[in-house]
Amino acid sequence: MKPPPFEYLAADSVDAAVQALADSGGDGKIIAGGQSLLPMLNFRLLRPSVLVDINRIPDLAYVRDDGDRIRIGPLTRHHALETSNIVATELPVLHEAMGYVAHLAIRNRGTIGGSLSHADPAAELPMMSLLLDARLEVQSLAGRRTIEAQDFFLGALTTALEDGEMLVEVNLPKLRKGTGWAFEEVARRSGDFALACVAVTLNADGGKISDVRIGMMGVGETPMRATEAERLLAGQRYSDAVVAAAVEAIRVAVEPNTDLHASSAYRRHLVGILAQRAIAKAWDRAMEAAHG
Ligand SMILES: Cc1cc2nc3c(=O)[nH]c(=O)nc-3n(C[C@H](O)[C@H](O)[C@H](O)COP(=O)(O)OP(=O)(O)OC[C@H]3O[C@@H](n4cnc5c(N)ncnc54)[C@H](O)[C@@H]3O)c2cc1C
């Protein structure tokens, strides 16, 4: 199908973009990479009165090292994140995740701002923003505000962005030196959305697990943190029994859907396997870093 009719406006500044969104009375949509928006238009799932193109706004695509944090512009393409030395060095788990986002042609156009705002429950960047405790900076005519990633994803394709708001920066704390990390995903084919995915970061302090974070996706309406499993692991010496308890807590916490691709029971089983692998791999990396 073809998209329904819409007005088109190429904004030359963030101020102009948020003004256009305000003028549309909640009926306008930003277009960034167009990789999710265009299919939605073609299927007539959306009928915006105006598309506000942000691709010509200068200085919206960047990855900046800002001391103990990394700042990422909303128009940064997936491929730029995938090939960023700053990301590879400071946020290696994000670097690894980027190779799983769709196909190279889509990664050349798709943007971090588009992926987070679209909020697909099986998309890598929303989960990574949750795992890494990102702060999302948004702007509207009313000014700027910060939304923590944990408050941003409200449901499938639903975020805390209000009408007239544009995501203008993603701000992430660097991982501590020596942090162990792992990213484990299963999709039916390379480049497909995940059936289930688990990412872990942790440290090995004095032989015990610390600062553990576990992110999951594909097993609920939004990406999730495995808070009970994190609690069970924190402060423990690594052992099969401790990991098994965390895995069990994860399987209890998730409520995956059954769809064309996999049953709920299969996804629940799978997320446990992925968690077990990811925790083990992250621990090995943390121990390796601790003992040189
Ligand atoms: C075949 C296929 C496979 C894919 N597989 C995957 C996958 O495995 N994993 C994955 O993560 N993604 C996947 N994607 C999606 C891809 O990553 C998209 O690029 C991404 O989800 C949207 O980014 P975009 O820049 O293209 O956004 P757009 O399509 O331009 O916009 C998406 C939504 O975000 C809004 N938006 C965009 N930018 C902003 C902003 N700065 N502020 C506020 N709202 C904004 C738009 O209004 C729209 O509602 C796939 C896409 C396709 C077509």
CSV table of C-alpha atoms and ligand atoms in Angstrom, one decimal, residues 29-39 46 54 74 77-78 100-103 106 109-115 117-118 122-126 161 165-168 185 191-194, ligand 1:
chain,number,residue,atom,x,y,z
A,29,LYS,CA,5.3,13.0,13.4
A,30,ILE,CA,9.1,13.3,13.2
A,31,ILE,CA,10.8,11.4,10.4
A,32,ALA,CA,14.4,10.4,11.2
A,33,GLY,CA,15.6,7.2,9.3
A,34,GLY,CA,12.1,6.3,8.2
A,35,GLN,CA,12.8,2.6,8.7
A,36,SER,CA,10.0,2.1,11.1
A,37,LEU,CA,7.8,5.0,10.3
A,38,LEU,CA,7.4,4.3,6.6
A,39,PRO,CA,6.2,0.7,7.0
A,46,LEU,CA,-0.5,6.0,11.3
A,54,ILE,CA,14.9,16.3,11.1
A,74,PRO,CA,19.3,11.5,18.2
A,77,ARG,CA,22.7,6.2,12.7
A,78,HIS,CA,22.9,2.6,14.0
A,100,TYR,CA,22.2,-7.5,15.9
A,101,VAL,CA,20.0,-4.5,14.8
A,102,ALA,CA,18.3,-5.4,11.6
A,103,HIS,CA,20.5,-5.5,8.4
A,106,ILE,CA,18.7,-0.5,7.7
A,109,ARG,CA,19.6,4.9,7.8
A,110,GLY,CA,18.0,4.0,11.2
A,111,THR,CA,18.7,6.3,14.1
A,112,ILE,CA,19.0,5.9,17.9
A,113,GLY,CA,16.3,8.6,18.4
A,114,GLY,CA,14.0,6.7,16.0
A,115,SER,CA,14.5,3.4,17.6
A,117,SER,CA,10.9,6.7,20.2
A,118,HIS,CA,9.4,3.8,18.2
A,122,ALA,CA,12.1,-6.6,20.7
A,123,ALA,CA,14.5,-3.8,19.6
A,124,GLU,CA,18.1,-3.7,20.9
A,125,LEU,CA,18.5,0.0,21.6
A,126,PRO,CA,15.5,0.4,24.0
A,161,LEU,CA,7.1,11.3,25.0
A,165,GLU,CA,8.2,16.5,22.3
A,166,MET,CA,11.4,15.5,20.4
A,167,LEU,CA,14.1,13.3,21.7
A,168,VAL,CA,17.2,15.5,21.4
A,185,GLU,CA,20.3,-13.0,21.5
A,191,GLY,CA,18.7,-9.4,11.2
A,192,ASP,CA,15.3,-10.4,12.4
A,193,PHE,CA,13.8,-9.0,15.6
A,194,ALA,CA,14.8,-11.1,18.6
B,1,LIG,C1,13.1,-5.2,8.0
B,1,LIG,C2,13.4,-4.5,9.2
B,1,LIG,C3,14.1,-5.2,10.3
B,1,LIG,C4,14.4,-4.5,11.4
B,1,LIG,N1,15.0,-5.2,12.5
B,1,LIG,C5,15.3,-4.5,13.6
B,1,LIG,C6,16.0,-5.2,14.6
B,1,LIG,O1,16.3,-6.4,14.6
B,1,LIG,N2,16.2,-4.5,15.8
B,1,LIG,C7,15.9,-3.2,15.9
B,1,LIG,O2,16.2,-2.6,17.0
B,1,LIG,N3,15.3,-2.5,14.9
B,1,LIG,C8,15.0,-3.2,13.8
B,1,LIG,N4,14.4,-2.5,12.8
B,1,LIG,C9,14.0,-1.0,13.0
B,1,LIG,C10,15.2,-0.1,12.8
B,1,LIG,O3,16.1,-0.2,13.8
B,1,LIG,C11,14.7,1.4,12.7
B,1,LIG,O4,15.7,2.1,12.2
B,1,LIG,C12,14.4,2.0,14.1
B,1,LIG,O5,13.5,1.3,14.8
B,1,LIG,C13,13.7,3.4,13.8
B,1,LIG,O6,14.7,4.3,13.6
B,1,LIG,P1,14.4,5.4,12.4
B,1,LIG,O7,15.5,6.4,12.6
B,1,LIG,O8,14.3,4.7,11.1
B,1,LIG,O9,13.0,6.0,12.9
B,1,LIG,P2,11.8,6.5,12.0
B,1,LIG,O10,11.2,5.3,11.3
B,1,LIG,O11,12.1,7.7,11.2
B,1,LIG,O12,10.8,6.9,13.2
B,1,LIG,C14,10.3,5.9,14.1
B,1,LIG,C15,9.4,6.6,15.1
B,1,LIG,O13,10.1,7.4,16.0
B,1,LIG,C16,9.7,8.8,15.9
B,1,LIG,N5,10.9,9.6,16.0
B,1,LIG,C17,12.1,9.5,15.2
B,1,LIG,N6,13.0,10.3,15.7
B,1,LIG,C18,12.5,10.9,16.8
B,1,LIG,C19,13.0,11.9,17.7
B,1,LIG,N7,14.3,12.3,17.7
B,1,LIG,N8,12.2,12.3,18.7
B,1,LIG,C20,10.9,11.9,18.8
B,1,LIG,N9,10.4,11.0,17.9
B,1,LIG,C21,11.2,10.5,17.0
B,1,LIG,C22,9.0,8.9,14.6
B,1,LIG,O14,8.0,9.9,14.6
B,1,LIG,C23,8.3,7.5,14.5
B,1,LIG,O15,7.2,7.5,15.3
B,1,LIG,C24,14.0,-3.1,11.6
B,1,LIG,C25,13.4,-2.4,10.5
B,1,LIG,C26,13.1,-3.1,9.4
B,1,LIG,C27,12.5,-2.3,8.3
